[in-house]
Coordinates of C-alpha atoms in Angstrom, one line a residue:
M53 CA -15.9 0.4 149.1
S54 CA -15.6 3.4 151.4
N55 CA -14.8 5.7 148.4
T56 CA -18.0 4.4 146.7
I57 CA -20.1 5.2 149.8
H58 CA -18.6 8.7 150.0
K59 CA -19.7 9.3 146.4
R60 CA -23.1 8.0 147.1
L61 CA -23.5 10.2 150.1
N62 CA -22.4 13.2 148.2
A63 CA -25.0 12.4 145.5
L64 CA -27.7 12.2 148.2
R65 CA -26.6 15.5 149.7
R66 CA -26.8 17.2 146.4
F67 CA -30.4 15.8 145.9
M68 CA -31.2 17.1 149.4
E69 CA -30.0 20.6 148.6
E70 CA -32.0 20.7 145.4
K71 CA -35.2 19.8 147.3
G72 CA -34.5 22.0 150.3
L73 CA -34.0 19.1 152.7
H74 CA -31.6 19.3 155.6
A75 CA -31.7 15.6 156.5
F76 CA -32.9 12.4 155.0
I77 CA -33.9 9.1 156.8
I78 CA -33.4 5.8 155.1
P79 CA -35.0 2.7 156.7
S80 CA -34.3 -0.9 155.9
T81 CA -37.8 -1.5 154.5
D82 CA -39.6 -1.7 151.2
S83 CA -43.1 -0.6 150.1
H84 CA -44.4 -3.6 152.0
L85 CA -42.3 -3.0 155.1
S86 CA -40.5 -6.3 154.7
E87 CA -37.6 -7.2 157.0
Y88 CA -35.8 -8.5 153.9
P89 CA -36.6 -6.4 150.9
A90 CA -36.2 -7.2 147.2
L91 CA -33.0 -5.6 145.7
H92 CA -35.0 -2.7 144.3
W93 CA -35.6 -1.4 147.8
A94 CA -32.2 -2.2 149.3
S95 CA -31.5 1.6 149.5
R96 CA -30.1 1.6 153.0
E97 CA -27.5 -1.1 152.1
W98 CA -26.7 0.8 148.9
I99 CA -26.1 4.1 150.6
S100 CA -24.1 2.7 153.6
G101 CA -22.6 -0.6 152.7
F102 CA -24.1 -2.1 155.9
T103 CA -25.5 -5.5 155.0
G104 CA -27.5 -6.3 158.2
S105 CA -31.3 -6.9 158.0
A106 CA -32.1 -4.1 160.5
G107 CA -30.9 -0.5 160.7
T108 CA -31.7 3.0 159.8
V109 CA -29.4 5.6 158.1
V110 CA -29.8 9.3 158.7
V111 CA -27.9 11.7 156.5
T112 CA -27.6 15.5 157.1
R113 CA -25.7 17.9 154.9
E114 CA -22.5 17.4 157.1
K115 CA -22.9 14.1 159.0
A116 CA -24.4 10.6 158.7
G117 CA -25.3 7.9 161.2
L118 CA -26.5 4.3 161.3
W119 CA -28.8 3.1 164.1
T120 CA -28.9 -0.6 164.5
D121 CA -29.6 -3.1 167.3
S122 CA -27.2 -5.3 169.3
R123 CA -27.3 -8.2 166.8
Y124 CA -25.2 -6.0 164.5
F125 CA -23.0 -3.8 166.6
L126 CA -19.8 -5.6 165.7
Q127 CA -20.7 -6.2 162.0
A128 CA -21.8 -2.6 161.6
A129 CA -18.7 -1.2 163.1
S130 CA -16.6 -3.2 160.6
E131 CA -18.7 -2.4 157.5
L132 CA -19.0 1.3 158.3
D133 CA -15.3 1.8 158.8
G134 CA -14.0 4.6 156.7
T135 CA -17.4 5.4 155.2
G136 CA -18.0 8.6 157.2
I137 CA -21.1 7.1 158.7
D138 CA -21.1 6.9 162.5
L139 CA -22.5 3.9 164.4
F140 CA -25.3 4.5 166.9
K141 CA -25.9 1.5 169.1
D142 CA -29.7 1.5 169.3
G143 CA -31.1 0.4 172.7
L144 CA -28.2 1.5 174.8
P145 CA -29.0 4.2 177.4
Q146 CA -26.4 6.6 176.0
T147 CA -27.6 6.4 172.4
P148 CA -29.8 9.3 171.3
A149 CA -33.0 8.5 169.4
I150 CA -33.0 9.7 165.8
D151 CA -35.3 12.6 166.5
E152 CA -33.1 13.8 169.4
W153 CA -30.0 13.6 167.3
L154 CA -31.6 15.5 164.4
A155 CA -32.7 18.2 166.9
S156 CA -29.1 18.6 168.0
E157 CA -27.8 18.8 164.5
L158 CA -30.4 20.9 162.7
G159 CA -31.9 24.3 163.2
K160 CA -35.5 25.2 163.9
G161 CA -37.6 25.3 160.7
D162 CA -35.3 22.8 158.9
Y163 CA -36.9 20.0 156.7
V164 CA -36.3 16.3 157.3
G165 CA -37.1 14.0 154.4
I166 CA -38.4 10.4 154.2
D167 CA -39.7 8.4 151.3
G168 CA -43.3 7.8 152.3
N169 CA -43.5 4.8 150.1
V170 CA -41.2 2.8 152.3
Y171 CA -41.9 4.3 155.8
A172 CA -44.5 2.8 158.1
A173 CA -47.4 5.0 158.7
K174 CA -47.3 4.5 162.5
E175 CA -43.6 5.5 162.6
A176 CA -44.2 8.4 160.3
F177 CA -47.0 9.8 162.5
S178 CA -44.8 9.4 165.6
L179 CA -41.8 11.0 163.9
T180 CA -43.9 13.9 162.7
H181 CA -45.1 14.6 166.2
K182 CA -41.6 14.4 167.6
L183 CA -40.0 16.6 165.0
N184 CA -42.7 19.2 165.3
I185 CA -42.1 19.5 169.0
K186 CA -38.5 20.3 168.1
G187 CA -39.4 22.8 165.5
L188 CA -38.6 20.5 162.6
H189 CA -40.8 19.6 159.6
L190 CA -41.2 16.2 157.9
I191 CA -41.4 15.9 154.1
S192 CA -42.4 12.5 152.7
D193 CA -42.7 13.3 149.0
Y194 CA -39.3 12.1 147.6
D195 CA -37.5 8.9 146.7
P196 CA -34.0 10.1 146.0
F197 CA -32.8 6.7 145.0
D198 CA -34.8 6.8 141.7
T199 CA -32.5 9.7 140.8
I200 CA -29.1 8.9 142.3
W201 CA -29.1 5.1 142.0
H202 CA -28.4 4.8 138.3
D203 CA -28.3 1.0 138.0
R204 CA -31.1 0.4 140.5
P205 CA -32.7 -3.1 140.0
E206 CA -36.3 -3.2 138.8
I207 CA -39.2 -4.3 141.0
P208 CA -39.2 -8.2 140.7
K209 CA -41.6 -9.6 138.1
N210 CA -41.0 -13.3 138.7
P211 CA -43.9 -15.7 138.3
F212 CA -45.6 -17.1 141.4
F213 CA -47.1 -20.5 142.0
V214 CA -50.0 -22.0 144.0
L215 CA -49.1 -24.0 147.1
P216 CA -51.3 -27.2 147.1
E217 CA -54.0 -27.5 149.8
K218 CA -52.2 -30.8 151.0
Y219 CA -49.6 -28.4 152.4
T220 CA -51.8 -25.4 153.3
G221 CA -54.6 -27.3 154.9
E222 CA -57.2 -24.7 154.0
P223 CA -58.4 -23.2 150.7
A224 CA -57.9 -19.4 150.1
R225 CA -61.6 -18.8 149.9
K226 CA -62.1 -20.1 153.5
K227 CA -59.3 -18.0 154.8
I228 CA -60.9 -14.9 153.1
A229 CA -64.2 -15.7 154.7
R230 CA -62.6 -16.1 158.2
I231 CA -60.8 -12.9 157.7
C232 CA -64.0 -11.1 156.8
D233 CA -65.7 -12.5 159.9
S234 CA -62.8 -11.2 162.1
V235 CA -62.7 -7.8 160.4
E236 CA -66.4 -7.3 160.8
K237 CA -66.2 -8.2 164.5
N238 CA -63.6 -5.5 164.9
G239 CA -66.0 -2.9 163.4
A240 CA -64.7 -2.7 159.9
E241 CA -65.8 -3.7 156.4
S242 CA -62.6 -4.5 154.7
L243 CA -58.9 -5.3 155.2
L244 CA -56.0 -3.6 153.4
V245 CA -52.8 -5.8 153.4
A246 CA -49.3 -4.9 152.2
S247 CA -47.2 -7.6 154.0
L248 CA -45.9 -10.0 151.4
D249 CA -45.9 -13.1 153.7
T250 CA -49.5 -12.4 154.9
I251 CA -50.7 -12.1 151.3
A252 CA -48.9 -15.3 150.3
W253 CA -50.6 -17.1 153.3
I254 CA -54.1 -15.7 152.5
F255 CA -54.0 -16.7 148.8
N256 CA -51.9 -19.9 149.2
I257 CA -49.4 -18.6 146.7
R258 CA -45.6 -18.5 146.9
G259 CA -42.9 -16.8 144.9
N260 CA -39.2 -16.0 144.7
D261 CA -39.1 -12.2 144.6
V262 CA -37.1 -12.0 147.8
K263 CA -34.0 -14.1 148.6
C264 CA -34.8 -16.9 151.1
N265 CA -38.5 -15.6 151.5
P266 CA -40.9 -17.4 149.2
V267 CA -43.1 -14.3 148.6
T268 CA -44.3 -12.4 145.6
V269 CA -44.6 -8.6 145.4
S270 CA -48.2 -7.6 145.7
Y271 CA -51.0 -5.8 147.7
A272 CA -54.4 -7.1 148.8
Y273 CA -57.8 -5.7 149.6
I274 CA -60.3 -8.0 151.2
S275 CA -64.0 -7.5 151.8
R276 CA -67.3 -9.4 151.5
N277 CA -68.1 -7.7 148.2
E278 CA -64.7 -7.9 146.5
T279 CA -61.3 -9.4 147.1
V280 CA -58.5 -7.9 145.0
L281 CA -54.9 -9.0 144.5
F282 CA -52.8 -6.2 143.1
I283 CA -49.9 -7.8 141.2
D284 CA -47.8 -7.3 138.1
P285 CA -49.6 -9.1 135.2
K286 CA -46.3 -10.5 134.1
K287 CA -46.3 -12.6 137.1
L288 CA -49.5 -14.4 136.1
S289 CA -49.8 -17.7 134.2
E290 CA -53.0 -19.2 132.8
E291 CA -52.9 -21.7 135.7
T292 CA -52.6 -19.0 138.4
T293 CA -55.1 -16.8 136.7
D294 CA -57.7 -19.5 136.7
Y295 CA -56.9 -20.5 140.3
L296 CA -57.5 -17.0 141.6
K297 CA -60.7 -16.6 139.7
A298 CA -61.9 -19.9 141.1
E299 CA -61.1 -18.6 144.6
G300 CA -63.2 -15.5 144.0
V301 CA -60.2 -13.2 143.7
T302 CA -60.1 -10.2 141.3
V303 CA -56.7 -9.4 139.9
A304 CA -55.6 -5.8 139.3
E305 CA -52.3 -4.3 138.3
Y306 CA -49.8 -3.7 141.1
S307 CA -49.4 0.0 140.3
K308 CA -53.2 0.5 140.5
V309 CA -53.4 0.0 144.3
Y310 CA -53.2 3.7 145.1
D311 CA -56.0 4.6 142.6
Y312 CA -58.1 1.8 144.0
V313 CA -57.5 2.7 147.7
S314 CA -58.3 6.4 147.0
N315 CA -61.7 5.4 145.8
I316 CA -62.9 2.8 148.4
K317 CA -66.1 3.5 150.2
T318 CA -65.8 1.1 153.1
S319 CA -64.4 1.4 156.6
V320 CA -60.9 -0.1 156.5
C321 CA -59.1 -2.4 159.0
L322 CA -55.3 -2.1 158.8
D323 CA -52.2 -2.2 160.9
S324 CA -50.5 1.2 160.6
S325 CA -47.1 -0.4 161.5
K326 CA -47.5 -2.6 158.4
I327 CA -48.9 0.0 155.9
T328 CA -46.7 2.7 154.4
F329 CA -47.3 6.3 155.1
S330 CA -48.1 7.1 151.5
L331 CA -50.7 4.3 151.2
Y332 CA -52.3 5.1 154.5
N333 CA -52.7 8.8 153.4
T334 CA -54.3 7.6 150.1
I335 CA -57.4 6.4 152.0
P336 CA -60.2 8.9 151.7
T337 CA -60.4 11.1 154.8
E338 CA -64.1 10.4 155.3
N339 CA -63.5 6.6 155.6
R340 CA -63.3 5.2 159.1
I341 CA -60.0 3.4 159.8
V342 CA -59.8 0.6 162.3
D343 CA -56.0 0.5 163.2
I344 CA -55.3 -2.8 164.9
P345 CA -52.9 -5.7 164.5
S346 CA -54.0 -7.5 161.4
P347 CA -56.4 -10.4 162.1
A348 CA -54.8 -12.2 159.2
D349 CA -51.3 -12.1 160.8
L350 CA -52.7 -13.8 163.9
M351 CA -54.5 -16.4 161.8
K352 CA -51.3 -17.1 159.9
S353 CA -49.3 -17.6 163.1
I354 CA -51.7 -20.4 164.4
K355 CA -50.7 -23.4 162.3
N356 CA -53.4 -25.9 161.3
E357 CA -53.0 -29.7 161.4
A358 CA -51.6 -29.9 157.8
E359 CA -49.1 -27.2 158.5
I360 CA -47.9 -28.8 161.8
Q361 CA -47.6 -32.2 160.1
G362 CA -45.6 -30.4 157.4
F363 CA -43.3 -28.9 159.9
N364 CA -42.7 -32.3 161.5
N365 CA -42.0 -33.9 158.0
A366 CA -39.6 -31.1 157.1
M367 CA -37.8 -31.4 160.4
E368 CA -37.1 -35.1 159.7
R369 CA -35.6 -34.4 156.3
D370 CA -33.7 -31.4 157.8
G371 CA -32.4 -33.6 160.6
V372 CA -31.1 -36.2 158.1
A373 CA -29.3 -33.5 156.2
L374 CA -27.7 -32.1 159.4
V375 CA -26.5 -35.6 160.4
H376 CA -24.7 -35.7 157.1
F377 CA -23.3 -32.2 157.5
F378 CA -22.0 -32.7 161.1
M379 CA -20.5 -36.1 160.2
W380 CA -18.6 -34.4 157.3
L381 CA -17.6 -31.5 159.6
E382 CA -16.2 -33.9 162.3
K383 CA -14.0 -35.7 159.8
A384 CA -13.0 -32.6 157.8
V385 CA -11.8 -30.1 160.4
P386 CA -8.9 -32.2 161.8
K387 CA -7.6 -32.6 158.3
G388 CA -7.4 -28.8 157.8
G389 CA -8.6 -26.5 155.1
V390 CA -12.2 -26.1 156.2
T391 CA -13.2 -22.5 156.2
E392 CA -16.3 -20.6 157.4
I393 CA -17.5 -19.9 153.9
M394 CA -17.6 -23.6 153.1
I395 CA -20.2 -24.2 155.8
P396 CA -23.2 -22.6 153.9
E397 CA -22.2 -24.4 150.7
K398 CA -22.0 -27.8 152.5
L399 CA -25.4 -27.3 154.2
V400 CA -27.1 -26.5 150.9
E401 CA -25.4 -29.5 149.3
Y402 CA -26.8 -31.9 152.0
R403 CA -30.2 -30.3 152.3
S404 CA -30.8 -30.1 148.5
R405 CA -30.7 -33.9 148.5
Q406 CA -33.8 -34.0 150.5
D407 CA -37.4 -34.1 149.1
N408 CA -39.3 -30.9 148.9
F409 CA -36.3 -28.7 149.3
V410 CA -36.7 -25.2 147.9
G411 CA -33.8 -23.3 149.3
E412 CA -32.3 -21.6 152.3
S413 CA -34.6 -19.8 154.7
F414 CA -31.9 -17.2 155.5
D415 CA -28.2 -16.7 154.9
T416 CA -26.3 -19.2 157.1
I417 CA -24.4 -17.8 160.0
S418 CA -21.1 -19.8 160.4
G419 CA -19.0 -18.1 163.0
Y420 CA -15.8 -19.6 164.2
G421 CA -14.1 -18.3 167.3
P422 CA -14.4 -14.5 167.6
N423 CA -16.7 -14.4 164.6
G424 CA -19.2 -16.5 166.5
A425 CA -19.6 -13.5 168.9
I426 CA -21.0 -11.4 166.0
V427 CA -24.7 -12.3 166.5
H428 CA -25.7 -12.1 162.8
Y429 CA -22.2 -12.6 161.4
H430 CA -22.2 -12.6 157.5
V431 CA -19.3 -14.6 156.2
S432 CA -17.6 -13.3 153.1
P433 CA -14.5 -14.3 151.1
E434 CA -12.7 -11.4 152.9
S435 CA -13.8 -12.3 156.4
S436 CA -13.8 -16.2 156.1
V437 CA -11.3 -17.9 158.4
E438 CA -10.1 -21.5 158.7
I439 CA -11.8 -23.6 161.2
K440 CA -9.1 -25.1 163.4
P441 CA -9.5 -28.1 165.7
E442 CA -10.0 -26.0 168.8
G443 CA -12.7 -23.8 170.3
F444 CA -16.3 -23.3 169.2
L445 CA -18.0 -23.1 165.8
L446 CA -21.5 -21.5 165.8
V447 CA -23.8 -22.5 162.9
D448 CA -27.2 -20.9 162.5
S449 CA -29.0 -22.1 159.4
G450 CA -32.3 -23.1 157.9
A451 CA -34.1 -24.3 154.9
Q452 CA -37.4 -23.8 153.0
Y453 CA -39.3 -26.9 152.1
F454 CA -42.6 -27.0 150.4
D455 CA -44.1 -28.3 153.6
G456 CA -42.3 -26.3 156.2
T457 CA -39.5 -23.9 157.2
T458 CA -36.6 -24.7 159.5
D459 CA -34.2 -22.6 161.6
I460 CA -31.7 -24.2 163.9
T461 CA -28.5 -23.1 165.7
R462 CA -25.9 -25.5 167.1
T463 CA -22.6 -24.5 168.7
V464 CA -20.2 -27.3 168.4
A465 CA -16.8 -28.0 170.0
V466 CA -14.4 -28.5 167.1
G467 CA -11.5 -29.1 169.5
S468 CA -10.2 -28.4 173.0
L469 CA -12.1 -25.9 175.1
T470 CA -11.4 -23.8 178.2
E471 CA -13.3 -24.3 181.5
Q472 CA -14.9 -20.9 180.9
M473 CA -16.2 -22.0 177.5
K474 CA -17.8 -25.1 179.0
K475 CA -19.4 -23.1 181.8
D476 CA -20.8 -20.6 179.3
Y477 CA -22.1 -23.3 177.1
T478 CA -23.9 -25.0 179.9
M479 CA -25.5 -21.8 181.1
V480 CA -27.0 -21.3 177.6
L481 CA -28.2 -24.9 177.6
K482 CA -29.9 -24.4 181.0
G483 CA -31.7 -21.4 179.6
H484 CA -32.8 -23.3 176.6
I485 CA -34.1 -26.2 178.6
S486 CA -35.9 -23.9 181.1
L487 CA -37.9 -22.4 178.3
A488 CA -38.4 -25.7 176.5
T489 CA -40.0 -27.2 179.6
A490 CA -42.2 -24.3 180.6
I491 CA -45.8 -24.8 181.6
Y492 CA -47.8 -21.6 181.6
P493 CA -51.5 -20.5 181.8
Q494 CA -53.5 -19.6 178.8
G495 CA -53.0 -15.9 178.0
T496 CA -49.3 -15.8 178.7
R497 CA -47.2 -13.4 176.7
G498 CA -43.8 -14.2 175.4
S499 CA -42.2 -11.4 177.5
Q500 CA -43.5 -13.2 180.7
L501 CA -41.5 -16.3 179.7
D502 CA -38.3 -14.7 178.5
I503 CA -36.7 -14.6 182.0
L504 CA -36.7 -18.5 182.0
A505 CA -34.1 -18.5 179.2
R506 CA -32.0 -15.8 180.8
K507 CA -32.0 -16.5 184.5
S508 CA -29.0 -18.9 184.6
M509 CA -27.0 -16.2 182.9
W510 CA -28.4 -13.3 184.9
D511 CA -27.4 -15.1 188.1
N512 CA -23.9 -14.8 186.9
G513 CA -24.1 -11.2 185.7
I514 CA -24.4 -12.2 182.0
N515 CA -27.0 -11.2 179.4
Y516 CA -27.6 -11.3 175.7
L517 CA -29.4 -8.4 174.0
H518 CA -31.3 -10.2 171.1
G519 CA -34.7 -11.8 171.5
T520 CA -35.1 -15.3 172.8
G521 CA -37.8 -16.4 170.3
H522 CA -39.5 -15.3 167.1
G523 CA -42.4 -16.8 165.1
I524 CA -41.7 -19.0 162.1
G525 CA -43.7 -19.0 158.9
H526 CA -44.9 -22.2 157.2
F527 CA -42.9 -22.3 154.0
L528 CA -42.8 -18.5 154.5
N529 CA -40.6 -16.0 156.2
V530 CA -38.3 -17.4 158.9
H531 CA -39.1 -14.3 161.0
E532 CA -42.8 -14.1 161.6
G533 CA -45.1 -12.4 164.0
P534 CA -47.1 -11.4 165.8
Q535 CA -45.8 -13.4 168.8
S536 CA -42.3 -13.2 170.2
I537 CA -40.3 -14.2 173.3
R538 CA -38.1 -11.3 174.3
M539 CA -37.7 -8.8 177.1
N540 CA -39.5 -6.1 175.2
E541 CA -43.3 -6.1 175.8
N542 CA -45.5 -7.6 173.1
P543 CA -49.3 -7.8 173.8
T544 CA -49.7 -11.0 171.7
T545 CA -50.3 -14.1 173.8
L546 CA -48.9 -17.5 172.9
Q547 CA -51.6 -19.6 171.4
I548 CA -52.0 -23.3 170.5
G549 CA -50.5 -24.0 167.1
M550 CA -47.9 -21.2 167.1
V551 CA -44.4 -22.2 166.1
T552 CA -41.6 -20.1 167.8
S553 CA -37.8 -20.3 168.1
N554 CA -36.0 -21.0 171.4
E555 CA -32.6 -19.5 171.0
P556 CA -30.7 -18.1 174.1
G557 CA -27.1 -17.2 173.5
L558 CA -23.9 -15.8 175.1
Y559 CA -21.3 -13.8 173.3
R560 CA -17.9 -12.8 174.4
A561 CA -16.6 -10.2 172.0
G562 CA -13.3 -11.0 170.4
K563 CA -13.5 -14.6 171.8
Y564 CA -16.5 -16.8 170.9
G565 CA -20.3 -17.0 170.7
I566 CA -22.7 -19.7 171.9
R567 CA -26.3 -20.2 170.8
T568 CA -28.6 -23.2 171.0
E569 CA -31.8 -22.9 168.9
N570 CA -34.7 -25.3 168.4
L571 CA -38.2 -24.6 167.1
I572 CA -41.0 -25.1 169.6
L573 CA -44.8 -25.6 169.1
T574 CA -47.3 -24.2 171.6
Q575 CA -49.6 -27.0 172.7
H576 CA -52.3 -27.7 175.3
E577 CA -50.8 -29.3 178.5
T578 CA -53.6 -29.7 181.0
T579 CA -56.9 -28.2 182.3
T580 CA -57.3 -27.7 186.0
E581 CA -59.6 -25.8 188.3
F582 CA -57.3 -22.8 187.6
G583 CA -57.9 -23.0 183.8
D584 CA -56.0 -24.2 180.7
F585 CA -52.3 -24.6 180.7
Y586 CA -50.0 -24.7 177.8
S587 CA -46.5 -26.1 177.1
F588 CA -44.0 -26.4 174.3
K589 CA -43.3 -29.3 172.1
T590 CA -39.8 -29.2 170.6
L591 CA -39.9 -29.8 166.8
T592 CA -36.2 -29.6 165.7
L593 CA -34.4 -32.9 165.3
C594 CA -30.7 -32.6 165.8
P595 CA -28.3 -33.6 168.6
I596 CA -27.0 -30.9 171.0
D597 CA -23.2 -31.3 171.4
T598 CA -22.7 -32.7 174.9
T599 CA -18.9 -32.4 174.8
P600 CA -18.9 -28.9 176.4
V601 CA -21.6 -29.7 179.0
V602 CA -20.6 -29.4 182.6
K603 CA -22.9 -32.1 184.0
E604 CA -22.5 -30.8 187.6
M605 CA -24.2 -27.5 186.6
L606 CA -27.3 -29.2 185.5
A607 CA -30.2 -30.1 187.6
K608 CA -31.6 -33.6 187.6
E609 CA -34.6 -32.5 185.6
E610 CA -32.4 -30.8 183.1
I611 CA -30.4 -33.9 182.6
I612 CA -33.6 -35.9 182.1
W613 CA -34.8 -33.4 179.4
L614 CA -31.5 -33.6 177.5
N615 CA -31.5 -37.3 177.5
E616 CA -35.1 -37.6 176.5
Y617 CA -34.6 -35.0 173.8
H618 CA -31.7 -37.1 172.4
K619 CA -33.8 -40.2 172.5
F620 CA -36.5 -38.5 170.6
V621 CA -34.0 -37.3 168.0
Y622 CA -32.5 -40.8 167.6
D623 CA -35.9 -42.5 167.4
R624 CA -37.2 -40.2 164.7
L625 CA -34.1 -40.0 162.5
S626 CA -32.5 -43.4 162.8
P627 CA -35.0 -45.2 160.5
L628 CA -33.9 -42.8 157.8
L629 CA -30.2 -43.4 158.1
T630 CA -27.5 -45.9 157.0
E631 CA -25.9 -48.1 159.5
E632 CA -22.8 -45.9 159.7
E633 CA -25.0 -42.8 160.2
K634 CA -27.0 -44.5 162.8
G635 CA -23.8 -45.3 164.7
W636 CA -22.7 -41.8 164.6
L637 CA -26.1 -40.5 165.8
K638 CA -26.2 -43.1 168.5
E639 CA -23.0 -41.8 169.9
K640 CA -24.1 -38.2 169.7
T641 CA -27.4 -38.9 171.5
N642 CA -26.0 -41.1 174.3
E643 CA -27.2 -40.3 177.8
I644 CA -25.0 -38.1 179.9

């Protein structure tokens, strides 16, 4: 593979020389700034061989580097080996920012290229400013991969479908009306949307253009006078055409969005971090732009009653599938022959037997022993190892159902453990419970709660570098904003109806990884003279392995929570199980 990467880098450098460019920046995103792009836009993976979901490659005429976050440090180091691409560990104090590195490698007056069709406007404006200070110039006119990637996949043209209102809880025309109300309150007359999951939510449509994410490639323009969905006509059927017309939506060709935007006469609301540089610059200069977080994104994150019920129903079916899976795992590992790569296959096998199953919500992470310490470990035939009856197995998986999306991590003892393993496991559990039981005032941000999940580890000089919680879409992307729970500041407050993950972890490189993840729903807890207070309701239904728990490390309240959670799991799942399965689940949910 490294020889292939060298050839691709050389092709890019020849392109750069032809265009007078001294460096080129390749982000992970597509024309819709998606976390997981369709294969047509997988340019960063193609040029580098790095398969993680987050990272930016920078290529000069002599050097190349990949900037990625802590989730992928170990994976990137392995995948970049021999490619000539250096790893820059983003977020560490000693790691230079991309603009700083470019300034040290290039001369004043040199030109840095980006493809403005896949680069966020907000980031491009910031980059332009930083490069100008250093005497460098930004050029955004070229997509080199149209030239050098000879077998580049086409933009997907898969048909989409309408998600029934029994699942969505609200018709598209009412969502559009709510969006218009919010946009006008913010001083604009229209909303421009490029985010695929937001478009899918607004119009109550779903697709399969992106692996694991049920979205369809499209743009949207929303106003009182006209709402337009820009989409390839090959994606339309008679049913979907009639549906959109009935909801008051005009359909235009996907490729016409630039022409349309260049001629709009209204003030425009948009989020420059979610619109590409090229599309942003297409808006007529005389039009007023209201650059704020998209009101539609916030609406999408606050689930209605039908969506919440869908999550609850999906969790029950997912919980049954997980009982089947963990029963199999417990019997199979001691017999030998079970490998990491078998885990995703078995999970799909058991989940696919459940009603409303559509597919995986992301590629399963199944890390045994040292591989569990790679936060977003991607198992392959080359990396897969046998799971032996000793140590920890970390399994992070999820499913898409028509009525909800799941995301769950369990770390299980598949055999004997050291005392250090048990202590580490219990510290993670303490952090998980602390966040799950939080009561907090209205207006609280996720960054204010993040410490709850980390304190037991911080007290022992231990930390994890990934976020503690991300939003979850409703039969949509497994990673959804705008809310999060992490150390980094995020101005979005946690609001009633938001579904977020709770996933603290601990990773000892070369030894093992531990993570415990449930999904939690923000709900009203109480109202006092000091205002409204919120809490979390845990939605996920799966036992937490108590084998590694050091009970003496848990406070009384923590033991109560664990026992009550396990009773909750048993009560919800047992009516759906056989007698043998009930017996297994009863044992796994016994009080400690």
